[in-house]
């Protein structure tokens, strides 16, 4: 009888341990932290960058040192190095000596925007700010994410409208684990362009971000982005606005170079850029989704240079995005992650502790049975 009980208890222990592992923090959706915590660390990092740059013989930009330090782990390929310059290993060593806790900036995930309660991918935001400051805002923000999402239905044989219907649920969706373009990435794309386009070499990065988010609304965010990327447009004219987004996307030199490097674009006899057939409809579809999502955020308003109030309430954006690093391999289908598990974990945060208690109880019973059997 004891042997059977032991076997049953060991089986239960194994099951519970598996449950604990599945519900561990690593299996959860991206953790959201306070924006102000990240900005305080960013301000300290830029202060160290200024101190470090002042002691160097060659001229160095503290702002570039700051952004490159933050993006160094997640955006660590040669393409990003070409755009932003290589992260300084010497500066990283200096930071490690002076304030090792700032390494947390490199692995931060989502931060919550106080004015709206929305999540924004912090490192993604920093990469977008840096790329926009370096005048490559399309391919390194919304354009790169659109390429990644389009790649998920490449070769499907669907026309543009069918691709739109297939990809729409995954464009700027709320579920972090269900999309290549979650909302936190989409907002980081928009905000990265809006903030990056205002920076100068002497800008206080943390204060620039803080000021931007102090009173940002859904409509104002979209208005600034549309002006920066497409100029004055009527977002209520769906077909015209879709075409403007496509023109901007396909004419961008960064997008062209990325697609050429991935062999997704070729040159015809007249030296015009041509997208391969298998990706043409998906790319047009994601451009249309970009236009439609922005139009929805703006209630179809005309965008002009003057600030306008939009009737939409703050923080109620409907839609898109997960940004990609340039050169990243493209998946073949929309990624469906552990969304139900993440939701369960968020709702029942006590569950891992309860399972741990059951495991401990089983171990104690096994110990008592083992002593009795001796």
Coordinates of C-alpha atoms in Angstrom, one line a residue:
X1 CA 0.0 0.0 0.0
X2 CA 2.8 2.4 0.9
X3 CA 4.6 1.7 -2.4
X4 CA 1.5 2.5 -4.3
X5 CA 1.0 5.7 -2.3
X6 CA 4.6 6.7 -2.9
X7 CA 4.3 6.2 -6.6
X8 CA 1.1 8.2 -6.7
X9 CA 2.6 11.0 -4.7
X10 CA 5.8 11.1 -6.8
X11 CA 3.6 11.3 -9.9
X12 CA 1.7 14.2 -8.3
X13 CA 4.9 15.9 -7.3
X14 CA 6.2 15.7 -10.9
X15 CA 2.9 17.0 -12.3
X16 CA 2.9 19.9 -9.8
X17 CA 6.5 20.8 -10.6
X18 CA 5.7 20.9 -14.3
X19 CA 2.8 23.2 -13.5
X20 CA 5.0 25.5 -11.4
X21 CA 7.5 25.7 -14.3
X22 CA 4.8 26.5 -16.8
X23 CA 3.4 29.2 -14.6
X24 CA 6.8 30.7 -13.7
X25 CA 7.5 34.3 -14.7
X26 CA 9.4 33.3 -17.8
X27 CA 6.2 31.9 -19.3
X28 CA 4.2 35.0 -18.7
X29 CA 3.5 37.8 -21.1
X30 CA 5.9 40.7 -21.2
X31 CA 6.1 42.3 -17.7
X32 CA 4.9 45.9 -17.5
X33 CA 6.8 48.3 -15.2
X34 CA 6.4 52.0 -14.4
X35 CA 7.6 54.5 -17.1
X36 CA 9.1 56.8 -14.5
X37 CA 11.4 54.1 -13.1
X38 CA 12.8 53.5 -16.6
X39 CA 13.2 57.3 -17.2
X40 CA 15.1 57.9 -13.9
X41 CA 17.6 55.2 -14.9
X42 CA 17.8 56.7 -18.4
X43 CA 18.6 60.1 -17.0
X44 CA 21.3 58.6 -14.8
X45 CA 22.7 56.7 -17.9
X46 CA 22.9 59.9 -20.0
X47 CA 24.6 61.7 -17.1
X48 CA 27.3 58.9 -17.1
X49 CA 27.5 59.2 -20.9
X50 CA 28.2 62.9 -20.6
X51 CA 30.9 62.2 -18.0
X52 CA 32.5 59.5 -20.1
X53 CA 32.4 61.5 -23.4
X54 CA 34.0 64.5 -21.6
X55 CA 37.0 62.3 -20.8
X56 CA 37.6 61.0 -24.3
X57 CA 40.1 62.3 -26.8
X58 CA 37.7 61.7 -29.7
X59 CA 34.4 63.5 -29.8
X60 CA 31.5 61.3 -28.8
X61 CA 27.8 62.0 -28.6
X62 CA 26.3 61.3 -25.1
X63 CA 22.9 60.8 -26.7
X64 CA 24.2 58.1 -29.0
X65 CA 26.1 56.4 -26.2
X66 CA 22.9 56.3 -24.2
X67 CA 20.6 54.9 -26.9
X68 CA 23.2 52.4 -28.0
X69 CA 23.8 51.1 -24.5
X70 CA 20.0 50.5 -24.0
X71 CA 19.5 48.7 -27.4
X72 CA 22.8 46.7 -27.3
X73 CA 21.3 43.3 -26.3
X74 CA 18.0 43.2 -28.1
X75 CA 19.0 45.0 -31.3
X76 CA 22.5 43.7 -31.6
X77 CA 23.2 43.0 -35.3
X78 CA 25.3 44.7 -38.0
X79 CA 22.3 46.4 -39.6
X80 CA 21.6 48.3 -36.4
X81 CA 25.3 49.0 -35.9
X82 CA 25.4 50.6 -39.4
X83 CA 22.5 52.8 -38.5
X84 CA 23.3 53.9 -34.9
X85 CA 27.0 53.0 -34.8
X86 CA 28.4 50.2 -32.7
X87 CA 27.7 50.2 -29.0
X88 CA 30.8 51.2 -27.0
X89 CA 32.2 48.3 -24.9
X90 CA 34.3 50.8 -23.0
X91 CA 31.3 52.9 -22.1
X92 CA 29.5 49.7 -21.0
X93 CA 32.4 48.9 -18.8
X94 CA 32.3 52.4 -17.3
X95 CA 28.6 52.0 -16.6
X96 CA 29.2 48.6 -14.9
X97 CA 31.7 50.3 -12.6
X98 CA 29.6 53.3 -11.8
X99 CA 26.0 52.0 -11.7
X100 CA 25.7 48.3 -12.5
X101 CA 22.0 48.4 -11.9
X102 CA 21.5 50.4 -15.1
X103 CA 22.0 47.1 -17.0
X104 CA 18.3 46.6 -16.3
X105 CA 17.5 49.1 -19.0
X106 CA 18.7 46.6 -21.7
X107 CA 16.2 44.0 -20.7
X108 CA 13.2 46.1 -19.8
X109 CA 10.0 45.0 -21.6
X110 CA 6.8 47.1 -21.5
X111 CA 6.4 50.3 -19.6
X112 CA 3.0 51.7 -18.7
X113 CA 2.2 55.2 -20.0
X114 CA 0.6 57.1 -17.1
X115 CA -1.7 59.3 -19.2
X116 CA -3.3 56.3 -21.0
X117 CA -2.5 53.2 -19.1
X118 CA -1.2 51.6 -22.4
X119 CA 1.9 49.4 -22.6
X120 CA 4.9 50.4 -24.7
X121 CA 7.9 48.3 -25.4
X122 CA 10.7 50.4 -23.8
X123 CA 13.7 49.0 -25.7
X124 CA 11.8 49.0 -28.9
X125 CA 10.9 52.6 -28.3
X126 CA 14.5 53.5 -27.7
X127 CA 15.6 51.8 -30.9
X128 CA 12.9 53.7 -32.9
X129 CA 13.9 57.0 -31.3
X130 CA 17.5 56.4 -32.2
X131 CA 16.8 55.4 -35.8
X132 CA 14.5 58.3 -36.3
X133 CA 17.1 60.7 -35.0
X134 CA 19.5 59.2 -37.5
X135 CA 16.9 59.8 -40.3
X136 CA 15.9 56.2 -40.9
X137 CA 12.4 56.1 -39.3
X138 CA 10.5 53.9 -41.7
X139 CA 12.4 50.6 -41.9
X140 CA 13.4 50.7 -38.3
X141 CA 9.9 51.3 -36.9
X142 CA 6.6 50.7 -38.6
X143 CA 8.1 49.6 -41.9
X144 CA 10.2 46.9 -40.4
X145 CA 7.3 45.6 -38.3
X146 CA 5.1 45.5 -41.4
X147 CA 7.7 43.5 -43.3
X148 CA 7.8 40.9 -40.5
X149 CA 4.0 40.6 -40.2
X150 CA 3.6 40.4 -44.0
X151 CA 6.2 37.5 -44.0
X152 CA 3.8 35.5 -41.9
X153 CA 1.4 35.0 -44.9
X154 CA 4.0 35.1 -47.7
X155 CA 3.4 32.6 -50.4
X156 CA -0.2 32.0 -49.3
X157 CA -1.5 32.9 -52.8
X158 CA -4.1 35.3 -51.3
X159 CA -4.9 38.7 -52.8
X160 CA -4.5 42.0 -50.9
X161 CA -8.0 42.0 -49.4
X162 CA -7.8 38.4 -48.2
X163 CA -4.4 39.2 -46.6
X164 CA -6.0 42.2 -44.9
X165 CA -8.7 40.0 -43.4
X166 CA -6.1 37.3 -42.4
X167 CA -3.7 39.8 -40.7
X168 CA -6.1 42.3 -39.2
X169 CA -6.6 40.4 -35.9
X170 CA -2.8 40.3 -35.4
X171 CA -2.2 44.0 -36.2
X172 CA -1.6 46.0 -33.0
X173 CA -3.5 43.4 -31.0
X174 CA -3.7 43.5 -27.2
X175 CA -2.4 40.0 -26.7
X176 CA 1.4 40.2 -26.5
X177 CA 1.8 36.5 -27.2
X178 CA -0.5 36.2 -30.2
X179 CA 1.1 38.5 -32.7
X180 CA 4.3 39.6 -34.5
X181 CA 3.0 43.1 -34.1
X182 CA 1.4 43.6 -30.7
X183 CA 0.1 46.9 -29.5
X184 CA 3.1 47.6 -27.4
X185 CA 5.3 47.5 -30.5
X186 CA 2.9 49.5 -32.6
X187 CA 2.8 52.3 -30.0
X188 CA 6.6 52.2 -29.7
X189 CA 6.8 52.6 -33.5
X190 CA 4.6 55.7 -33.5
X191 CA 6.1 57.2 -30.3
X192 CA 9.7 56.4 -31.5
X193 CA 9.1 58.5 -34.6
X194 CA 7.3 61.3 -32.8
X195 CA 10.0 61.7 -30.1
X196 CA 13.0 60.9 -32.3
X197 CA 12.0 63.6 -34.8
X198 CA 12.3 66.3 -32.1
X199 CA 15.7 65.4 -30.7
X200 CA 18.9 67.3 -31.1
X201 CA 22.4 66.4 -30.1
X202 CA 22.0 68.2 -26.8
X203 CA 18.5 66.8 -25.9
X204 CA 17.8 65.4 -22.5
X205 CA 16.5 62.0 -23.6
X206 CA 14.5 61.1 -20.4
X207 CA 12.9 64.6 -20.2
X208 CA 12.0 64.5 -23.9
X209 CA 10.2 61.2 -23.4
X210 CA 8.6 62.4 -20.1
X211 CA 7.3 65.5 -21.7
X212 CA 5.9 63.7 -24.7
X213 CA 4.0 61.2 -22.5
X214 CA 2.8 63.8 -20.0
X215 CA -0.4 64.4 -21.9
X216 CA -0.4 62.3 -25.0
X217 CA -3.7 61.1 -26.4
X218 CA -4.6 58.6 -29.0
X219 CA -5.6 61.3 -31.6
X220 CA -2.6 63.5 -31.0
X221 CA -0.2 60.6 -31.2
X222 CA -1.5 59.5 -34.5
X223 CA -1.7 63.1 -35.8
X224 CA 2.0 63.8 -35.1
X225 CA 3.0 60.5 -36.6
X226 CA 1.0 61.0 -39.8
X227 CA 2.4 64.5 -40.2
X228 CA 6.0 63.3 -39.7
X229 CA 5.6 60.4 -42.1
X230 CA 3.0 61.3 -44.7
X231 CA 2.4 65.0 -44.4
X232 CA -1.0 66.6 -44.5
X233 CA -3.6 64.0 -45.5
X234 CA -7.3 63.2 -45.4
X235 CA -7.4 60.0 -43.4
X236 CA -11.1 59.7 -44.2
X237 CA -10.4 59.0 -47.8
X238 CA -9.4 55.4 -47.4
X239 CA -8.1 54.5 -50.8
X240 CA -6.1 57.7 -51.1
X241 CA -4.6 57.4 -47.7
X242 CA -3.8 53.7 -48.2
X243 CA -1.9 54.7 -51.4
X244 CA 0.1 57.4 -49.6
X245 CA 1.2 54.9 -47.0
X246 CA 2.2 52.4 -49.7
X247 CA 4.1 55.1 -51.6
X248 CA 6.0 56.1 -48.5
X249 CA 6.8 52.4 -47.7
X250 CA 7.9 51.2 -51.1
X251 CA 10.0 54.3 -51.9
X252 CA 11.9 54.2 -48.6
X253 CA 15.6 53.4 -49.3
X254 CA 15.9 51.5 -46.0
X255 CA 12.9 49.3 -46.9
X256 CA 14.4 48.7 -50.4
X257 CA 17.8 47.7 -49.0
X258 CA 16.3 45.3 -46.4
X259 CA 14.0 43.6 -49.0
X260 CA 16.9 43.4 -51.5
X261 CA 19.1 41.8 -48.8
X262 CA 16.4 39.2 -48.1
X263 CA 15.9 38.6 -51.8
X264 CA 12.3 39.7 -51.4
X265 CA 12.8 42.5 -54.0
X266 CA 14.6 42.6 -57.4
X267 CA 15.4 45.1 -60.1
X268 CA 13.6 44.8 -63.4
X269 CA 15.2 45.6 -66.8
X270 CA 14.5 49.3 -66.3
X271 CA 16.2 49.3 -62.9
X272 CA 12.9 49.7 -61.0
X273 CA 12.4 47.9 -57.7
X274 CA 10.0 45.1 -57.9
X275 CA 8.7 43.0 -54.9
X276 CA 8.6 39.2 -55.4
X277 CA 5.2 37.9 -56.3
X278 CA 4.9 35.9 -53.1
X279 CA 5.2 39.0 -50.9
X280 CA 3.6 41.6 -53.0
X281 CA 0.0 41.2 -51.7
X282 CA 1.0 40.8 -48.1
X283 CA 3.1 44.0 -48.1
X284 CA 0.3 46.0 -49.7
X285 CA -2.1 44.5 -47.1
X286 CA 0.0 45.6 -44.1
X287 CA 0.4 49.1 -45.6
X288 CA -3.4 49.3 -45.9
X289 CA -3.8 48.1 -42.3
X290 CA -1.4 50.8 -41.2
X291 CA -3.4 53.4 -43.0
X292 CA -6.7 52.0 -41.7
X293 CA -5.5 51.8 -38.1
X294 CA -4.2 55.4 -38.1
X295 CA -7.5 56.6 -39.7
X296 CA -9.4 54.9 -36.9
X297 CA -7.2 56.5 -34.2
X298 CA -8.0 59.9 -35.9
X299 CA -11.7 59.2 -36.5
X300 CA -11.0 59.8 -40.2
X301 CA -10.0 63.4 -39.6
X302 CA -8.0 65.5 -42.0
X303 CA -4.5 66.0 -40.7
X304 CA -2.9 69.5 -41.0
X305 CA 0.0 71.2 -39.4
X306 CA -2.1 72.8 -36.7
X307 CA -2.9 70.7 -33.6
X308 CA -6.5 69.5 -33.5
X309 CA -8.5 68.0 -30.7
X310 CA -10.1 64.6 -31.6
X311 CA -13.2 63.4 -29.8
X312 CA -11.8 60.0 -29.2
X313 CA -11.0 59.2 -25.6
X314 CA -7.4 58.7 -24.5
X315 CA -5.9 55.2 -24.5
X316 CA -8.6 53.5 -26.7
X317 CA -6.5 52.7 -29.8
X318 CA -7.9 49.8 -31.7
X319 CA -5.1 47.9 -33.4
X320 CA -1.7 46.8 -34.4
X321 CA 2.0 45.6 -34.0
X322 CA 5.4 43.7 -33.2
X323 CA 8.4 45.4 -34.5
X324 CA 11.2 43.5 -36.0
X325 CA 14.9 43.9 -36.1
X326 CA 16.3 44.5 -39.6
X327 CA 17.4 41.3 -41.1
X328 CA 15.4 39.1 -38.8
X329 CA 14.2 35.8 -40.3
X330 CA 10.5 35.9 -41.2
X331 CA 8.1 33.3 -39.8
X332 CA 5.6 31.5 -42.0
X333 CA 2.4 32.0 -40.0
X334 CA 1.1 34.4 -37.3
X335 CA 2.5 33.3 -34.0
X336 CA 0.0 32.1 -31.5
X337 CA 1.7 32.0 -28.1
X338 CA 0.7 31.1 -24.6
X339 CA -2.0 33.7 -24.4
X340 CA -4.4 31.7 -22.3
X341 CA -1.7 30.7 -19.9
X342 CA -0.5 34.3 -19.6
X343 CA -4.1 35.4 -18.9
X344 CA -4.5 32.7 -16.3
X345 CA -1.3 33.8 -14.6
X346 CA -2.3 37.4 -14.6
X347 CA -5.7 36.6 -13.1
X348 CA -4.5 34.1 -10.5
X349 CA -1.1 35.4 -9.4
X350 CA -1.3 33.1 -6.3
X351 CA -1.4 29.9 -8.4
X352 CA 2.3 29.1 -8.5
X353 CA 2.5 29.6 -4.7
X354 CA -0.4 27.2 -4.2
X355 CA 1.2 24.6 -6.4
X356 CA 4.4 25.0 -4.6
X357 CA 2.6 24.4 -1.3
X358 CA 1.1 21.2 -2.6
X359 CA 4.5 20.0 -3.8
X360 CA 6.0 20.7 -0.4
X361 CA 3.2 18.8 1.3
X362 CA 3.7 15.8 -1.0
X363 CA 7.4 15.8 -0.3
X364 CA 6.8 15.8 3.5
X365 CA 4.3 12.9 3.2
X366 CA 6.8 10.9 1.2
X367 CA 9.5 11.6 3.8
X368 CA 7.2 10.3 6.6
X369 CA 6.3 7.2 4.5
X370 CA 9.9 6.5 3.8
X371 CA 10.8 6.6 7.5
X372 CA 7.9 4.2 8.4
X373 CA 9.0 1.7 5.8
X374 CA 12.5 1.4 7.2

